[in-house]
mmCIF file of C-alpha atoms in Angstrom:
data_model
loop_
_atom_site.group_PDB
_atom_site.id
_atom_site.type_symbol
_atom_site.label_atom_id
_atom_site.label_comp_id
_atom_site.label_asym_id
_atom_site.label_seq_id
_atom_site.Cartn_x
_atom_site.Cartn_y
_atom_site.Cartn_z
ATOM 1 C CA ASN A 1 -129.987 -9.916 -20.747
ATOM 2 C CA ALA A 2 -126.876 -8.697 -18.911
ATOM 3 C CA GLY A 3 -124.582 -8.290 -21.958
ATOM 4 C CA VAL A 4 -121.404 -6.455 -20.923
ATOM 5 C CA THR A 5 -121.283 -5.416 -17.269
ATOM 6 C CA GLN A 6 -118.784 -2.895 -15.933
ATOM 7 C CA THR A 7 -118.133 -2.105 -12.291
ATOM 8 C CA PRO A 8 -117.844 0.312 -10.653
ATOM 9 C CA LYS A 9 -119.803 2.993 -12.520
ATOM 10 C CA PHE A 10 -117.966 5.836 -10.788
ATOM 11 C CA GLN A 11 -114.673 6.012 -8.907
ATOM 12 C CA VAL A 12 -112.469 8.735 -7.464
ATOM 13 C CA LEU A 13 -108.836 7.928 -6.736
ATOM 14 C CA LYS A 14 -105.842 9.773 -5.426
ATOM 15 C CA THR A 15 -102.662 9.960 -7.458
ATOM 16 C CA GLY A 16 -100.554 6.866 -6.909
ATOM 17 C CA GLN A 17 -103.401 4.595 -5.856
ATOM 18 C CA SER A 18 -104.101 1.387 -7.721
ATOM 19 C CA MET A 19 -107.407 -0.137 -8.673
ATOM 20 C CA THR A 20 -109.073 -2.648 -10.951
ATOM 21 C CA LEU A 21 -111.937 -1.909 -13.301
ATOM 22 C CA GLN A 22 -114.080 -4.986 -13.768
ATOM 23 C CA CYS A 23 -115.662 -6.155 -17.010
ATOM 24 C CA ALA A 24 -117.763 -9.276 -17.490
ATOM 25 C CA GLN A 25 -119.770 -10.567 -20.449
ATOM 26 C CA ASP A 26 -122.244 -13.421 -20.599
ATOM 27 C CA MET A 27 -122.398 -13.889 -24.377
ATOM 28 C CA ASN A 28 -119.456 -16.309 -24.676
ATOM 29 C CA HIS A 29 -117.595 -13.789 -26.827
ATOM 30 C CA GLU A 30 -113.980 -14.558 -27.662
ATOM 31 C CA TYR A 31 -112.932 -10.958 -28.173
ATOM 32 C CA MET A 32 -112.878 -8.330 -25.418
ATOM 33 C CA SER A 33 -111.318 -4.897 -25.287
ATOM 34 C CA TRP A 34 -110.922 -1.745 -23.239
ATOM 35 C CA TYR A 35 -111.236 1.835 -24.537
ATOM 36 C CA ARG A 36 -110.923 5.204 -22.917
ATOM 37 C CA GLN A 37 -112.984 8.194 -24.020
ATOM 38 C CA ASP A 38 -111.656 11.700 -23.571
ATOM 39 C CA PRO A 39 -113.132 15.020 -24.755
ATOM 40 C CA GLY A 40 -111.810 15.930 -28.187
ATOM 41 C CA MET A 41 -109.954 12.623 -28.525
ATOM 42 C CA GLY A 42 -112.715 10.128 -29.173
ATOM 43 C CA LEU A 43 -112.434 6.524 -28.029
ATOM 44 C CA ARG A 44 -108.980 4.966 -28.037
ATOM 45 C CA LEU A 45 -108.072 1.312 -27.622
ATOM 46 C CA ILE A 46 -106.072 0.457 -24.475
ATOM 47 C CA HIS A 47 -105.779 -3.352 -24.489
ATOM 48 C CA TYR A 48 -107.585 -6.227 -26.123
ATOM 49 C CA SER A 49 -107.891 -10.002 -25.908
ATOM 50 C CA VAL A 50 -108.816 -12.508 -28.604
ATOM 51 C CA GLY A 51 -109.391 -15.322 -26.118
ATOM 52 C CA ALA A 52 -108.620 -16.637 -22.649
ATOM 53 C CA GLY A 53 -104.923 -16.402 -21.889
ATOM 54 C CA ILE A 54 -104.213 -14.006 -24.783
ATOM 55 C CA THR A 55 -103.870 -10.243 -24.417
ATOM 56 C CA ASP A 56 -102.232 -7.513 -26.462
ATOM 57 C CA GLN A 57 -101.664 -3.778 -26.425
ATOM 58 C CA GLY A 58 -103.749 -1.219 -28.214
ATOM 59 C CA GLU A 59 -103.035 2.416 -28.993
ATOM 60 C CA VAL A 60 -102.632 3.747 -25.428
ATOM 61 C CA PRO A 61 -101.502 0.872 -23.130
ATOM 62 C CA ASN A 62 -99.053 2.686 -20.837
ATOM 63 C CA GLY A 63 -100.059 2.644 -17.181
ATOM 64 C CA TYR A 64 -102.550 -0.193 -17.592
ATOM 65 C CA ASN A 65 -102.383 -3.965 -17.202
ATOM 66 C CA VAL A 66 -104.875 -6.625 -18.243
ATOM 67 C CA SER A 67 -105.307 -10.356 -17.906
ATOM 68 C CA ARG A 68 -107.800 -12.849 -19.340
ATOM 69 C CA SER A 69 -108.030 -15.945 -17.191
ATOM 70 C CA THR A 70 -111.601 -16.764 -18.260
ATOM 71 C CA THR A 71 -113.711 -16.108 -21.344
ATOM 72 C CA GLU A 72 -116.166 -14.053 -19.305
ATOM 73 C CA ASP A 73 -113.896 -11.600 -17.475
ATOM 74 C CA PHE A 74 -111.395 -8.989 -18.640
ATOM 75 C CA PRO A 75 -110.267 -6.715 -15.784
ATOM 76 C CA LEU A 76 -108.256 -3.539 -16.360
ATOM 77 C CA ARG A 77 -105.710 -2.601 -13.707
ATOM 78 C CA LEU A 78 -104.296 0.852 -13.053
ATOM 79 C CA LEU A 79 -100.972 0.276 -11.357
ATOM 80 C CA SER A 80 -100.288 3.796 -10.044
ATOM 81 C CA ALA A 81 -103.061 6.213 -10.964
ATOM 82 C CA ALA A 82 -102.144 9.544 -12.557
ATOM 83 C CA PRO A 83 -104.360 12.584 -13.266
ATOM 84 C CA SER A 84 -103.879 11.911 -17.012
ATOM 85 C CA GLN A 85 -105.858 8.697 -16.532
ATOM 86 C CA THR A 86 -108.984 10.625 -15.614
ATOM 87 C CA SER A 87 -111.398 9.413 -18.267
ATOM 88 C CA VAL A 88 -114.437 7.318 -19.056
ATOM 89 C CA TYR A 89 -113.517 3.684 -19.612
ATOM 90 C CA PHE A 90 -115.538 1.347 -21.795
ATOM 91 C CA CYS A 91 -115.295 -2.408 -22.126
ATOM 92 C CA ALA A 92 -116.502 -4.158 -25.285
ATOM 93 C CA SER A 93 -116.933 -7.716 -26.509
ATOM 94 C CA SER A 94 -117.805 -9.476 -29.768
ATOM 95 C CA ASN A 95 -117.617 -12.648 -31.794
ATOM 96 C CA HIS A 96 -114.702 -11.027 -33.535
ATOM 97 C CA LYS A 97 -113.911 -13.629 -36.124
ATOM 98 C CA GLN A 98 -117.471 -13.758 -37.354
ATOM 99 C CA GLY A 99 -117.610 -10.038 -37.980
ATOM 100 C CA GLN A 100 -120.360 -9.495 -35.454
ATOM 101 C CA PRO A 101 -121.034 -6.104 -33.895
ATOM 102 C CA GLN A 102 -119.158 -5.055 -30.811
ATOM 103 C CA HIS A 103 -121.215 -4.689 -27.629
ATOM 104 C CA PHE A 104 -120.250 -2.040 -25.101
ATOM 105 C CA GLY A 105 -120.746 -1.729 -21.374
ATOM 106 C CA ASP A 106 -122.144 1.422 -19.759
ATOM 107 C CA GLY A 107 -118.705 2.689 -18.797
ATOM 108 C CA THR A 108 -116.742 3.550 -15.661
ATOM 109 C CA ARG A 109 -116.209 7.225 -14.929
ATOM 110 C CA LEU A 110 -112.843 7.569 -13.228
ATOM 111 C CA SER A 111 -111.399 10.715 -11.655
ATOM 112 C CA ILE A 112 -107.819 10.884 -10.408
ATOM 113 C CA LEU A 113 -107.098 13.702 -7.977
ATOM 114 C CA LYS B 1 -102.427 4.061 -39.223
ATOM 115 C CA GLN B 2 -106.182 4.124 -39.772
ATOM 116 C CA GLU B 3 -107.848 7.478 -39.182
ATOM 117 C CA VAL B 4 -111.584 8.142 -39.080
ATOM 118 C CA THR B 5 -113.135 11.567 -39.605
ATOM 119 C CA GLN B 6 -116.748 12.540 -39.042
ATOM 120 C CA ILE B 7 -118.382 15.574 -40.572
ATOM 121 C CA PRO B 8 -120.072 17.662 -39.327
ATOM 122 C CA ALA B 9 -118.912 17.757 -35.712
ATOM 123 C CA ALA B 10 -122.285 19.176 -34.693
ATOM 124 C CA LEU B 11 -125.652 19.528 -36.364
ATOM 125 C CA SER B 12 -128.939 21.093 -35.292
ATOM 126 C CA VAL B 13 -132.061 20.629 -37.413
ATOM 127 C CA PRO B 14 -135.831 20.999 -36.976
ATOM 128 C CA GLU B 15 -137.905 17.930 -36.285
ATOM 129 C CA GLY B 16 -139.073 16.041 -39.356
ATOM 130 C CA GLU B 17 -136.068 16.723 -41.567
ATOM 131 C CA ASN B 18 -134.090 14.005 -43.277
ATOM 132 C CA LEU B 19 -130.379 14.251 -42.560
ATOM 133 C CA VAL B 20 -127.048 12.708 -43.480
ATOM 134 C CA LEU B 21 -124.040 12.165 -41.271
ATOM 135 C CA ASN B 22 -120.699 11.551 -42.936
ATOM 136 C CA CYS B 23 -117.772 9.327 -42.027
ATOM 137 C CA SER B 24 -114.496 8.889 -43.893
ATOM 138 C CA PHE B 25 -111.546 6.595 -43.251
ATOM 139 C CA THR B 26 -108.026 6.642 -44.636
ATOM 140 C CA ASP B 27 -107.315 2.914 -45.128
ATOM 141 C CA SER B 28 -109.853 1.082 -47.286
ATOM 142 C CA ALA B 29 -108.697 -2.359 -46.054
ATOM 143 C CA ILE B 30 -111.455 -2.761 -43.463
ATOM 144 C CA TYR B 31 -113.426 -5.766 -42.215
ATOM 145 C CA ASN B 32 -116.518 -3.795 -41.269
ATOM 146 C CA LEU B 33 -117.870 -0.394 -40.240
ATOM 147 C CA GLN B 34 -120.180 0.194 -37.318
ATOM 148 C CA TRP B 35 -122.376 3.164 -36.418
ATOM 149 C CA PHE B 36 -123.114 3.813 -32.744
ATOM 150 C CA ARG B 37 -125.315 6.162 -30.800
ATOM 151 C CA GLN B 38 -124.195 7.636 -27.483
ATOM 152 C CA ASP B 39 -126.512 9.566 -25.167
ATOM 153 C CA PRO B 40 -124.976 11.985 -22.643
ATOM 154 C CA GLY B 41 -123.297 10.134 -19.783
ATOM 155 C CA LYS B 42 -124.210 6.763 -21.272
ATOM 156 C CA GLY B 43 -122.545 3.911 -23.098
ATOM 157 C CA LEU B 44 -122.514 3.117 -26.807
ATOM 158 C CA THR B 45 -125.495 1.550 -28.532
ATOM 159 C CA SER B 46 -124.808 -0.231 -31.808
ATOM 160 C CA LEU B 47 -127.088 1.008 -34.598
ATOM 161 C CA LEU B 48 -125.838 -0.645 -37.773
ATOM 162 C CA LEU B 49 -122.958 -2.850 -38.852
ATOM 163 C CA ILE B 50 -121.867 -2.993 -42.495
ATOM 164 C CA GLN B 51 -119.518 -5.760 -43.586
ATOM 165 C CA SER B 52 -116.777 -4.828 -46.063
ATOM 166 C CA SER B 53 -118.583 -6.807 -48.783
ATOM 167 C CA GLN B 54 -121.865 -4.945 -48.272
ATOM 168 C CA ARG B 55 -123.022 -1.621 -49.669
ATOM 169 C CA GLU B 56 -125.697 -0.690 -47.157
ATOM 170 C CA GLN B 57 -127.720 -1.695 -44.121
ATOM 171 C CA THR B 58 -131.114 -0.488 -42.963
ATOM 172 C CA SER B 59 -132.865 -0.455 -39.616
ATOM 173 C CA GLY B 60 -136.148 1.398 -39.343
ATOM 174 C CA ARG B 61 -135.541 5.073 -40.177
ATOM 175 C CA LEU B 62 -131.784 4.549 -40.366
ATOM 176 C CA ASN B 63 -129.827 3.645 -43.467
ATOM 177 C CA ALA B 64 -126.071 3.322 -43.584
ATOM 178 C CA SER B 65 -124.069 3.059 -46.794
ATOM 179 C CA LEU B 66 -120.478 2.037 -47.373
ATOM 180 C CA ASP B 67 -118.171 2.880 -50.272
ATOM 181 C CA LYS B 68 -115.033 1.060 -49.238
ATOM 182 C CA SER B 69 -112.971 2.055 -52.266
ATOM 183 C CA SER B 70 -113.426 5.753 -51.558
ATOM 184 C CA GLY B 71 -113.233 5.317 -47.779
ATOM 185 C CA ARG B 72 -116.655 6.750 -47.030
ATOM 186 C CA SER B 73 -119.825 5.888 -45.169
ATOM 187 C CA THR B 74 -123.001 7.838 -44.603
ATOM 188 C CA LEU B 75 -125.738 7.452 -42.018
ATOM 189 C CA TYR B 76 -129.104 8.635 -43.274
ATOM 190 C CA ILE B 77 -131.803 9.432 -40.721
ATOM 191 C CA ALA B 78 -135.288 9.835 -42.119
ATOM 192 C CA ALA B 79 -138.007 11.972 -40.549
ATOM 193 C CA SER B 80 -135.882 13.011 -37.588
ATOM 194 C CA GLN B 81 -137.410 13.163 -34.101
ATOM 195 C CA PRO B 82 -136.295 14.884 -30.874
ATOM 196 C CA GLY B 83 -135.488 11.427 -29.487
ATOM 197 C CA ASP B 84 -132.798 11.086 -32.153
ATOM 198 C CA SER B 85 -130.758 13.756 -30.380
ATOM 199 C CA ALA B 86 -127.456 12.151 -29.381
ATOM 200 C CA THR B 87 -123.855 11.808 -30.472
ATOM 201 C CA TYR B 88 -123.361 9.450 -33.412
ATOM 202 C CA LEU B 89 -120.055 7.619 -33.697
ATOM 203 C CA CYS B 90 -118.569 5.861 -36.682
ATOM 204 C CA ALA B 91 -115.967 3.130 -36.148
ATOM 205 C CA VAL B 92 -114.059 0.830 -38.482
ATOM 206 C CA LEU B 93 -112.498 -2.553 -37.839
ATOM 207 C CA SER B 94 -109.358 -2.871 -39.939
ATOM 208 C CA GLY B 95 -107.230 -5.275 -37.939
ATOM 209 C CA ALA B 96 -107.238 -7.951 -35.270
ATOM 210 C CA ASP B 97 -106.911 -5.366 -32.541
ATOM 211 C CA GLY B 98 -109.948 -3.157 -32.223
ATOM 212 C CA LEU B 99 -112.135 -0.416 -33.588
ATOM 213 C CA THR B 100 -110.869 2.961 -34.749
ATOM 214 C CA PHE B 101 -113.410 5.628 -33.892
ATOM 215 C CA GLY B 102 -114.238 9.010 -35.285
ATOM 216 C CA LYS B 103 -114.838 11.846 -32.858
ATOM 217 C CA GLY B 104 -118.557 11.824 -33.496
ATOM 218 C CA THR B 105 -121.335 14.083 -34.707
ATOM 219 C CA HIS B 106 -123.356 15.782 -31.969
ATOM 220 C CA LEU B 107 -126.924 15.906 -33.267
ATOM 221 C CA ILE B 108 -129.728 18.054 -31.898
ATOM 222 C CA ILE B 109 -133.272 17.735 -33.249
ATOM 223 C CA GLN B 110 -135.326 20.797 -32.412
ATOM 224 C CA PRO B 111 -138.986 20.107 -31.487
#
């Protein structure tokens, strides 16, 4: 039972570097999303997708890009990493329209030096 | 803009006590409310989901209630155990985008 799989689990980057955080789900969920979790701020929505080929911005989208070419995968790209993007990133998926619970991955802990 | 508040921010109680965690939200037009558990350094585990048309949900020693009109939910934990120690997060779905989270209640159950 894989559920939502995030890779890598940990990453250290230098300012200005780019990278892609991977997220894959095997539950055939239409809806996928990315959140970041920061101390004192809670979890905040970065980007979301309601199906393949459809993406939209959440509360804190600046500095991040997403794409949804398949139902299973929803990668998050940092174009030019900044120290302010140091955070824990969580991917989630659900059968959104049916009001089912959202399932979360184990997170990626990202440090930008 | 939807805002979710959780009270208290932290709670420490002896083992065996029954306890209540509170969650309030500013916009009552929600689709559902979900309670999560998060252990240190780990991801989120879904505990209970309450649809907007429901009043409560139960799972084992956990009971969650929803009063949508007043913008409140409570998570009741019966006969608490040290293994219940974690951060509990409340989140509401009020649009097509995503969940709005509270900042959580950090719970410690003393053996």
